[in-house]
XYZ file of C-alpha atoms in Angstrom:
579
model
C -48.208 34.235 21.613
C -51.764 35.583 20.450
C -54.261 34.300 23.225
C -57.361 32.418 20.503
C -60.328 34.167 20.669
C -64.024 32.654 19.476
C -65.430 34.105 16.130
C -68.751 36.431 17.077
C -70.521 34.078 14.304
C -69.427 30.782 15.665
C -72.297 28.675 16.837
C -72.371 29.026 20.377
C -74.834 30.321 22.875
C -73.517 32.905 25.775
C -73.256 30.033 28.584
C -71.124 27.651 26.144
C -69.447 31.296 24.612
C -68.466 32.100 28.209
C -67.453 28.746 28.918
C -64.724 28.141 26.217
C -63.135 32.119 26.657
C -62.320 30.920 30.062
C -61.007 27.358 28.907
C -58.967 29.016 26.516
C -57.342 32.026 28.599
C -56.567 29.545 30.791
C -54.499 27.037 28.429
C -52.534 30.047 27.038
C -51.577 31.244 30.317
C -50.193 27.574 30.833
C -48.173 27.690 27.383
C -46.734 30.576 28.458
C -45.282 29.737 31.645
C -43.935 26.520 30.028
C -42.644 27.913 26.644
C -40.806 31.051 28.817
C -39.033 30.352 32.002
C -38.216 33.192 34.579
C -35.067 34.656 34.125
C -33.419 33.271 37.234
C -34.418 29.529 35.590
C -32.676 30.253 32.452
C -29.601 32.158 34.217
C -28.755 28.958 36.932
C -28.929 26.895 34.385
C -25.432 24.449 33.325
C -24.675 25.003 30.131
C -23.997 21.391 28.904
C -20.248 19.633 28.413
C -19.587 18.737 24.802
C -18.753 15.004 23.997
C -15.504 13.920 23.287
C -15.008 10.077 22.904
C -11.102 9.175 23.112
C -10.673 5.509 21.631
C -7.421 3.762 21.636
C -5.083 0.987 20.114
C -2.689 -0.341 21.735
C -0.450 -3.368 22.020
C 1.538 -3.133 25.345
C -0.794 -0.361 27.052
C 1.658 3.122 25.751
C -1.380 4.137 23.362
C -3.959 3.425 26.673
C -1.422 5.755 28.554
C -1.383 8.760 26.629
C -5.468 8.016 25.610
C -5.846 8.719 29.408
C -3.209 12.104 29.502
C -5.841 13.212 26.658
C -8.575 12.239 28.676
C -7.288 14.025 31.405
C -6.383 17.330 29.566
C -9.671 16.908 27.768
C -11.577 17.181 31.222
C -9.711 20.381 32.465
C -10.894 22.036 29.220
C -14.976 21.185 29.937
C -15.262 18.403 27.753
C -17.322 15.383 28.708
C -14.951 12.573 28.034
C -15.539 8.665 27.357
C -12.273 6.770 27.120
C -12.273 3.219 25.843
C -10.460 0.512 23.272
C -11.587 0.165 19.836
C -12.882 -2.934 20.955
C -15.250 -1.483 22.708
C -17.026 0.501 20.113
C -19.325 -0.538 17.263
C -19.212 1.304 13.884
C -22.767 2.181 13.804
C -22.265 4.034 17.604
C -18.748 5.474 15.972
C -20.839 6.828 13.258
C -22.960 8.619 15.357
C -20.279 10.881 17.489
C -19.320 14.553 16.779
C -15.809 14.954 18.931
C -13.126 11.703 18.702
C -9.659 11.409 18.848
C -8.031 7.966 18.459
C -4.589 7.409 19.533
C -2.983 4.255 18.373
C 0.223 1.874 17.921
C 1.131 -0.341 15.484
C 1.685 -3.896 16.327
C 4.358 -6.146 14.219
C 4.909 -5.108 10.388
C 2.368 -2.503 10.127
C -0.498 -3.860 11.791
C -3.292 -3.405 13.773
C -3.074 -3.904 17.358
C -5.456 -6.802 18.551
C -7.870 -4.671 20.551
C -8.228 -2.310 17.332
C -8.372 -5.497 14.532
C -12.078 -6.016 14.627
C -12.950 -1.921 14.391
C -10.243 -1.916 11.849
C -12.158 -4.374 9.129
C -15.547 -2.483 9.997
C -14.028 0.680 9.211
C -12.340 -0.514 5.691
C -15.356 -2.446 4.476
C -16.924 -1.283 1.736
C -20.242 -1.214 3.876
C -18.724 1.547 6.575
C -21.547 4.430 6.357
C -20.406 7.833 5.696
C -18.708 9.865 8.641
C -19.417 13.322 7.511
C -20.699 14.099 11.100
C -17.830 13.145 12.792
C -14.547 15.564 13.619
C -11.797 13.307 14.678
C -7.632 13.448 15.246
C -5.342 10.632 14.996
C -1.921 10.094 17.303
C -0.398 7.632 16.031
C 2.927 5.585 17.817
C 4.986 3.299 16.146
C 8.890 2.934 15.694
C 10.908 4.010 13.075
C 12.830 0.844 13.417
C 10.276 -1.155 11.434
C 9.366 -0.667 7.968
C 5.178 0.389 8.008
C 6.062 3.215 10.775
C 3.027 4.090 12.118
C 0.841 2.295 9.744
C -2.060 1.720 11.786
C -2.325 5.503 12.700
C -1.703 5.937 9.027
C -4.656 3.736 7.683
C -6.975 5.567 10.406
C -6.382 8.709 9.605
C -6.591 8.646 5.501
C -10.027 6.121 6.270
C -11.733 8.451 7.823
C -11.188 10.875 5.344
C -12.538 9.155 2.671
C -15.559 8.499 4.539
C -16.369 11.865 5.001
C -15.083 12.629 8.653
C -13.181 16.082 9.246
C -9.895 15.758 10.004
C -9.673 18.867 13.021
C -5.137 18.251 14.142
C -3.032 16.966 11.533
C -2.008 13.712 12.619
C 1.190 13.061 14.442
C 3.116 10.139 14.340
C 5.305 9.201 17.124
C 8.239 7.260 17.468
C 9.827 5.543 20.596
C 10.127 8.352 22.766
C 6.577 9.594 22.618
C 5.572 11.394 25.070
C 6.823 15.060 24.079
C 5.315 14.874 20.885
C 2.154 13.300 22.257
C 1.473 15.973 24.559
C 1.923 18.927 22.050
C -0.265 17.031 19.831
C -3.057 16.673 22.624
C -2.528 20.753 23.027
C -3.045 21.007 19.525
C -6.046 18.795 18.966
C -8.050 19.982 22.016
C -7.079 24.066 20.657
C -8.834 23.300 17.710
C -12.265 21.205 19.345
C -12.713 23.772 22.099
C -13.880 26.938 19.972
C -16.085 24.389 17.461
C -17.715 22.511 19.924
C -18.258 24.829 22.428
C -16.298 23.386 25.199
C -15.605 26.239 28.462
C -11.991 26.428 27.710
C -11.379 26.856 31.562
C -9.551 24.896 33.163
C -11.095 22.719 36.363
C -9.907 20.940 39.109
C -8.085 17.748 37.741
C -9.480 14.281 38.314
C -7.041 12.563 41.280
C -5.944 10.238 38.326
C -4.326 12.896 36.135
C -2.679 14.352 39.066
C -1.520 10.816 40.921
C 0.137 8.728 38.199
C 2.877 6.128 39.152
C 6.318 7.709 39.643
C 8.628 4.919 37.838
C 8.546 5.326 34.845
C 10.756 5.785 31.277
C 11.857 8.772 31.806
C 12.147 8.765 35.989
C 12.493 4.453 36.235
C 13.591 2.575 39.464
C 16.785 1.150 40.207
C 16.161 -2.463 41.465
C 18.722 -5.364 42.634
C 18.978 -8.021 40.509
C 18.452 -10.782 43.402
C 18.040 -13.680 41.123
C 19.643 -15.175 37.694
C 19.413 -18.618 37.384
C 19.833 -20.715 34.677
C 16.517 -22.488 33.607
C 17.642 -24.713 30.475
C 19.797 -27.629 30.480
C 23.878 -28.052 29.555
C 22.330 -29.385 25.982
C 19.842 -27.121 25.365
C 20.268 -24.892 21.862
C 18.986 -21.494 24.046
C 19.621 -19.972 27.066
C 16.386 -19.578 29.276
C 17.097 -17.343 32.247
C 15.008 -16.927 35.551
C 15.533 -13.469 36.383
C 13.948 -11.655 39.752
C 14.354 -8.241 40.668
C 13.861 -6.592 44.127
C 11.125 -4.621 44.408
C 11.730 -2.854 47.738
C 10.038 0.826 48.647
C 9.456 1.463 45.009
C 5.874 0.727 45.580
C 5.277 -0.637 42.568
C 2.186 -2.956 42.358
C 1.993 -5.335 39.781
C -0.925 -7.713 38.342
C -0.417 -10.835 36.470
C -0.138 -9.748 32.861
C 1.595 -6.760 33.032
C 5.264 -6.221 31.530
C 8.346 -5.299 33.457
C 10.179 -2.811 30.961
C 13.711 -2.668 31.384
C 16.291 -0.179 30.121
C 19.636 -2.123 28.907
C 22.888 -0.978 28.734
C 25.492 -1.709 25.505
C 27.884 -3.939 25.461
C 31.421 -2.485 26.789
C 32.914 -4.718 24.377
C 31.578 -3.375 21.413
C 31.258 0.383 23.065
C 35.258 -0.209 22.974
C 35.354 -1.466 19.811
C 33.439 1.774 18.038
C 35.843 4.168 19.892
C 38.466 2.124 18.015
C 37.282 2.820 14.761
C 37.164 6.246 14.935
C 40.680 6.352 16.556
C 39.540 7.693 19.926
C 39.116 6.974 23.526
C 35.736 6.678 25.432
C 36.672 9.249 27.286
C 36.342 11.717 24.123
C 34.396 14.491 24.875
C 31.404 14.614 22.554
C 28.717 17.068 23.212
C 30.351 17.626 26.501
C 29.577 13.788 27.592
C 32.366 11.247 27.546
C 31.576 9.227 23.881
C 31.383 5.801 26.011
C 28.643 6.984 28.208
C 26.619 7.692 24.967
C 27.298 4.672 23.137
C 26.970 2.742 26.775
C 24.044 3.998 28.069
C 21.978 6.466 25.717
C 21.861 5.244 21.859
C 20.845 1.362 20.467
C 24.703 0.609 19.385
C 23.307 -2.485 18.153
C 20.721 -2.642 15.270
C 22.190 0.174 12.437
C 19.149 2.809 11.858
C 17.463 3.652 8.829
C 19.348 7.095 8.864
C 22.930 5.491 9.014
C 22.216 2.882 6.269
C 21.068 5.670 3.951
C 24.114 7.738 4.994
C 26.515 5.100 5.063
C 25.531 3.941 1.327
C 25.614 7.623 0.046
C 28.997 7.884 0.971
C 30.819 4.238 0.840
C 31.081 2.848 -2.855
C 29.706 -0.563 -1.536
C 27.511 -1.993 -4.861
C 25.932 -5.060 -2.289
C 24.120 -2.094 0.304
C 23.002 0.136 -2.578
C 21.329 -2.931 -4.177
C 19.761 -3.804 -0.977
C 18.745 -0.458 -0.129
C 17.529 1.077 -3.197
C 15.866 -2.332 -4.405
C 13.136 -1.295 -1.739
C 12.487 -5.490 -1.121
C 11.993 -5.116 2.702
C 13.103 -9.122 2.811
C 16.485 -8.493 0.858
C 17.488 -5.952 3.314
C 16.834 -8.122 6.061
C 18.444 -11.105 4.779
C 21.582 -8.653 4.077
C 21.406 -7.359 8.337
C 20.893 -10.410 9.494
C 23.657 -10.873 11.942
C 24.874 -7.508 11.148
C 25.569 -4.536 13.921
C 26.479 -0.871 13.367
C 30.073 -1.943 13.509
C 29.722 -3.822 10.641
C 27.969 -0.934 8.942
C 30.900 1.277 10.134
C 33.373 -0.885 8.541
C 31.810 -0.678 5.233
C 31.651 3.203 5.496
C 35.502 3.800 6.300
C 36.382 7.018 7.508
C 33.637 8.532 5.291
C 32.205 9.081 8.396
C 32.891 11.508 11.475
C 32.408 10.764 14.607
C 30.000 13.941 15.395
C 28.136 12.771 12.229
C 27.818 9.447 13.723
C 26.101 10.025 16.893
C 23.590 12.043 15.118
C 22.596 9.270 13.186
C 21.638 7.251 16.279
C 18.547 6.498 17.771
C 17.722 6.379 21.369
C 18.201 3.407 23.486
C 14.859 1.700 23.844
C 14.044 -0.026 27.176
C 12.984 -3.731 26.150
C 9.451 -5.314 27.789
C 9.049 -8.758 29.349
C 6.016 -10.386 30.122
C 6.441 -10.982 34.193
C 6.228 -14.505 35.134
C 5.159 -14.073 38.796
C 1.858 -13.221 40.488
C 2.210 -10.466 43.565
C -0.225 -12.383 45.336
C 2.764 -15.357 45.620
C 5.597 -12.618 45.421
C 5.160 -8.790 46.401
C 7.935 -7.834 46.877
C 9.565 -9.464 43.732
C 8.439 -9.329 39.454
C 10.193 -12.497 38.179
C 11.127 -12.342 34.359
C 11.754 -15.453 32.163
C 14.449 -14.499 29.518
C 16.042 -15.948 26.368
C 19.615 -14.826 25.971
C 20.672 -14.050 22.378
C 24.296 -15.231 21.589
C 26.039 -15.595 18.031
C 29.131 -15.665 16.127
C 29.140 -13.098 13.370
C 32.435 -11.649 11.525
C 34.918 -12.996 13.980
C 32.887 -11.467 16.765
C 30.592 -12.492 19.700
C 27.489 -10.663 19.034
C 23.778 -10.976 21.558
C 21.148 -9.567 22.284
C 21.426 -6.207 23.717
C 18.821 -6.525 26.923
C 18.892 -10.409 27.658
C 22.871 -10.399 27.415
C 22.867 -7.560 29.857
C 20.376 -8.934 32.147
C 22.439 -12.469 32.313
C 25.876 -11.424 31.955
C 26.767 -7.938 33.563
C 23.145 -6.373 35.260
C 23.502 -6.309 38.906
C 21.149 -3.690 39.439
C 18.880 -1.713 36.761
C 16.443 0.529 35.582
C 12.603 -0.598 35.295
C 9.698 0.760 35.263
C 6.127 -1.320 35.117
C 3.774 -1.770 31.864
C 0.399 -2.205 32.521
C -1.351 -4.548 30.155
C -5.437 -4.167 31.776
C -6.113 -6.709 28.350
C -4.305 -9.457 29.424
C -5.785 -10.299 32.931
C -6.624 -13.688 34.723
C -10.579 -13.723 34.251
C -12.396 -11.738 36.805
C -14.334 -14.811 37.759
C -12.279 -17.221 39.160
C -15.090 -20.657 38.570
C -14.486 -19.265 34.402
C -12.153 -22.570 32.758
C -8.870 -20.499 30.753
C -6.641 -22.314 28.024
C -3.357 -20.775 27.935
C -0.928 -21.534 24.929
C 2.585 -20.608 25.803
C 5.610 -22.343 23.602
C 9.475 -21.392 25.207
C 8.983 -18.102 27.208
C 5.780 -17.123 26.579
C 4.613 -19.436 29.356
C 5.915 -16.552 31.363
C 2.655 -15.091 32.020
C 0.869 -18.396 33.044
C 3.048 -19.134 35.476
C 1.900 -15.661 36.705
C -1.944 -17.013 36.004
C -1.664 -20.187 37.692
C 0.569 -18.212 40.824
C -2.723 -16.258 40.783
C -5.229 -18.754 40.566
C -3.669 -21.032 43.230
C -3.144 -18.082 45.566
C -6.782 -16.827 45.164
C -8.546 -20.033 45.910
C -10.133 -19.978 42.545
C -11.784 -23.157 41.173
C -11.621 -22.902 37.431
C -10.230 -25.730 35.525
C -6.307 -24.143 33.727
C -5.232 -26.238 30.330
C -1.241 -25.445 29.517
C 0.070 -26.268 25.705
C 3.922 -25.714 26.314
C 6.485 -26.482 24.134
C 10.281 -26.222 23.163
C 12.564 -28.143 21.198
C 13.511 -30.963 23.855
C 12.172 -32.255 27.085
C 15.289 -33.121 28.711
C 16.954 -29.260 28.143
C 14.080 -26.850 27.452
C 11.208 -27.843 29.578
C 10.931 -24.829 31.680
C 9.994 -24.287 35.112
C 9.274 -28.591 34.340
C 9.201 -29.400 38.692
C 6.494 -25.775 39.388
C 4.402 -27.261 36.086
C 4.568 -31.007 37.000
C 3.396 -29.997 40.688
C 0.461 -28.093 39.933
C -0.427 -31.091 37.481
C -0.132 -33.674 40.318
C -2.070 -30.792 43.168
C -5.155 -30.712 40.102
C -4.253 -26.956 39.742
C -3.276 -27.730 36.363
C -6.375 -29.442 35.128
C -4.384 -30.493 31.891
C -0.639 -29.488 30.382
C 0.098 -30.747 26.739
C 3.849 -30.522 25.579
C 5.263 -30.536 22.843
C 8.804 -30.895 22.017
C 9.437 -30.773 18.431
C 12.517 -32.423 17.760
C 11.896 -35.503 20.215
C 10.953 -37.296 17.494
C 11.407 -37.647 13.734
C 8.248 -35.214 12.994
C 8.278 -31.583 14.538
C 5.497 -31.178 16.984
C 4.342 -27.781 18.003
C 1.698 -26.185 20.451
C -0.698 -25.920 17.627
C -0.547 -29.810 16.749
C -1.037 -30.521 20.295
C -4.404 -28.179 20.316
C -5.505 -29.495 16.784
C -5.435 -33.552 18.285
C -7.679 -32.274 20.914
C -9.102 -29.770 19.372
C -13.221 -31.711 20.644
C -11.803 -30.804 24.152
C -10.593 -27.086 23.061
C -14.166 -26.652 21.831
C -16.267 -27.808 24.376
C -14.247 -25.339 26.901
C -14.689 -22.507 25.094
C -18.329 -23.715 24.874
C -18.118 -23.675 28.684
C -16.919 -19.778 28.437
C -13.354 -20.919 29.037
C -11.224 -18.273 27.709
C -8.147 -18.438 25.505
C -4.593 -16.963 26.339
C -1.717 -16.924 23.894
C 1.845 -15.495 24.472
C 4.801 -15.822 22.627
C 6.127 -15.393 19.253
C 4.139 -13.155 16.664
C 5.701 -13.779 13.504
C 5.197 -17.874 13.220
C 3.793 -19.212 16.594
C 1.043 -16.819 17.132
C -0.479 -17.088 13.350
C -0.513 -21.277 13.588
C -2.275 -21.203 16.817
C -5.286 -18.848 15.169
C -5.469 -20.786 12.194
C -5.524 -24.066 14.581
C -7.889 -22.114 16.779
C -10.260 -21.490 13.583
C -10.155 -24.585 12.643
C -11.161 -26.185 15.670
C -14.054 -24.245 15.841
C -15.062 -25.068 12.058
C -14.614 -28.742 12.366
C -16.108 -29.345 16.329
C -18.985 -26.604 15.996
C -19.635 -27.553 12.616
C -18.960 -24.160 10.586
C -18.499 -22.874 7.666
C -15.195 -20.961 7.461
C -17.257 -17.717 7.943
C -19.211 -18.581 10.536
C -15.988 -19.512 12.568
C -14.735 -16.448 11.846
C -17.555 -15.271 13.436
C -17.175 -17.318 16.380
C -13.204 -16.313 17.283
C -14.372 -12.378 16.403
C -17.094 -13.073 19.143
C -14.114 -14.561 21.457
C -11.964 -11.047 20.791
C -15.116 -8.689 21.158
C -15.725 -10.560 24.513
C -12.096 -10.499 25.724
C -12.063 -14.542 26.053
C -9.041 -14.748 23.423
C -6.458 -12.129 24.281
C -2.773 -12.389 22.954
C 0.353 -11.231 24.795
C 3.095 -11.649 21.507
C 5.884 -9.727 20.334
């Protein structure tokens, strides 16, 4: 930098020349120091950790799981690392980040998971600003079980594309057992960020979380005694409700109300028999060097046929019924046609088209099956109670059920679990905060868990129960717990409904509609609303009930109580446990 010197024309006289030559020498020699630090300034100092924001979707926490194995990985490789739900981010703060990965699931038939919903119709509005700053990856989970595999990963990835984003690891998508393919693609997509954003690349000590995670868990879960299986409907009920408890005893697992007990089932015997009989062999058969009933018992769903073996089976078998199911591509038709159909029957149609070694490669893993616990570990530490319906039918000449709840109440005496955390689905923090819980058949299985908690905790908050089944006198579930917390003023309010009591079906959602001033005013209050149970039917009613309520008692338009129940969801006052 040229020090300023004063023209020998410019006005000045030698007092006020002198003057502004020392003024000025001294205000370059400041400039200087500031504009060029000493060398040992510039050499101590950090170079800076690049952003990464890791967002996830998730239904049942698995996405949250492996958003935190990213984190984790991310950190080791000098990354500066946010994790949090899509909930938790607005578009115009999305917009503005360089490094994200998103891992999600997808929840039902193809869609978004309720903590990613509300991003989700930002992102596809027409309105969504361009994302040509942003270089993102997408994981996606899912199960190829369903239809839209993966869908939600699907629609994120091709999104934010079109907007502009990069696209820096092709996306993966994952079926049930993840965790393999998640962890090569979190290799993958950190390999590509570190060189473009400038990340060290060396790895660091590990955060304690990344190096102390639970022991139980899929792939390494605890064996615990069944201690309890009792029968919770009556002798003329339609279902069969089962209180189930399981030991928990040095497993240390810890357990909140609102998490999910995941247990891994084991076939049928019966119908593990009856597959060795078609293909003319014993269980004992050596395939693979493992005895062919220990497979079919214990390591592939012998239950629900795959996608695989349908499209195999109707290649080979001249059956005109499947290939007009199959190749009519009319997801409904096809599962009209499996409806009360197992692999047997699929087996049956194919003959002996079919080897046995061809067979077993057309099977998909056993899945473990998720329950939403019923018990609080403030009341019961060193139990998780479960609240199961037991699938039985006739189909074909043959006994059929469902392949977890049958297990549990027929033949389990001890079995493998392993705990789901769900952080989403949590009693409110403060305990003075009113909650509305909507829970038809077993989905009051968490708020038995809520109200365990509440009671046990001291806190004051008023607790509202819609439950529901088909009759009072066979299906009212845990009716003598529910009726006692009533009379104690635990349970501030419980509204049943028992639809066929009476000539005109009654459900959870008429109950909530009748008093829908009351629903308002709580929520009004900052009460916040719970609802578990059934996705397909149950869990749609109640929002539309829950929309209208809010139209009619706040006076809305239909947008503006759209805007409410959003507000509800961004705030994490209407959470939904459903499956």
């Amino acid at each position: 930098m040229k020090i300023a010197y004063i023209p020998q024309d410019a006005p000045f006289n030698e007092d006020q020349r002198a003057w502004l030559s020392g003024f000025l020498a001294g205000l370059h020699s400041r400039l200087a120091m500031n504009m060029v630090p000493p060398p040992a300034a510039v050499a101590d100092a950090p170079a800076a950790r690049p952003a990464l924001r890791i967002l996830y979707g998730t239904q049942t926490g698995n996405a949250e799981g492996v958003a935190n194995d990213a984190a984790a990985a991310a950190k080791l490789q000098g990354f500066d690392v946010k994790v949090s739900g899509l909930d938790e981010i607005e578009l115009d703060e999305f917009a503005g980040l360089k490094y994200v990965l998103i891992v999600t699931s997808t929840y039902g038939e193809g869609e978004m998971p309720d903590n990613a919903e509300l991003f989700w119709d930002a992102l596809s509005a027409t309105t969504a600003p361009r994302l040509e700053g942003v270089s993102y990856g997408v994981l996606a989970l899912g199960d190829t079980s369903y239809d839209e595999f993966c869908q939600a990963g699907k629609l994120f990835d091709i999104r934010l594309e079109q907007l502009g984003a990069t696209r820096v690891v092709t996306r993966t998508d994952c079926d049930v057992e993840y965790e393999a393919h998640a962890a090569e693609w979190i290799q993958g997509a950190l390999t590509a960020l570190v060189p473009t954003s400038g990340a060290s690349g060396t790895p660091s000590t590990p955060p304690p979380s990344a190096v102390a995670r639970s022991g139980w868990t899929r792939k390494n879960p605890f064996v615990a005694d069944l201690a309890v299986n009792r029968l919770l409907s009556g002798p003329g009920s339609d279902k069969e409700i089962r209180h189930i408890e399981f030991a928990l005893a040095d497993s240390g697992i810890e357990y909140e109300a609102g998490d999910a007990l995941a247990v891994i089932p084991e076939n049928d015997p019966a119908l593990v028999e009856a597959i060795a009989e078609h293909f003319r062999v014993s269980p004992d058969t050596l395939v693979d060097d493992r005895p062919l009933g220990e497979l079919l018992g214990r390591r592939y769903e012998i239950s629900a046929p795959s996608k695989d073996l349908l499209g195999e089976v109707e290649k080979r078998a001249d059956n005109e019924e499947l290939s007009h199911v199959l190749r009519g591509g009319v997801k409904e038709t096809l599962e009209r046609w499996l409806y009360g159909k197992d692999i047997l029957d699929v087996l049956r149609i194919a003959g002996d088209d079919l080897s046995l070694e061809e067979f077993i490669g057309l099977l998909k893993p056993l899945a473990h099956r998720a329950y939403s616990i019923s018990s609080s570990a403030l009341a019961h530490p060193d139990r998780i109670h479960l609240t199961v319906a037991a699938v039985r039918y006739q189909g074909n000449g043959r006994a059929r059920g469902g392949v977890c709840s049958t297990y549990l109440a027929d033949r389990a005496g001890t079995a493998k679990i392993f705990l789901q955390p769900n952080k989403s689905f949590r009693v409110p923090v403060d305990g003075d905060v009113p909650m509305i819980m909507v829970g038809p058949g077993t989905g009051v299985a968490p708020f038995r868990a809520f109200l365990q908690e509440r009671e046990h905790s001291g806190a004051a908050g008023r607790n509202w129960l819609f439950f529901g089944d088909q009759h009072r006198a066979h299906d009212f579930a845990y009716e003598t717990e529910l009726l006692g917390w009533q009379s104690s003023g635990l349970l501030t309010r419980l509204d049943l409904a028992f639809s066929r009591d009476q000539s005109e079906k009654i459900y959870v959602q008429n109950r909530m509609v009748e008093h829908g001033a009351d629903v308002y005013a709580w929520l009004e209050e900052g009460g916040h609303f719970y609802v578990c149970g059934d996705a397909t039917r149950m869990a749609k009613d109640v929002d539309k009930a829950l929309h209208d309520i809010v139209a009619t008692h706040g006076a809305m338009s239909a947008d503006a109580a759209t805007d409410y129940v959003n507000s509800l969801k961004r705030e994490k006052r209407y959470v939904r446990d459903v499956y």
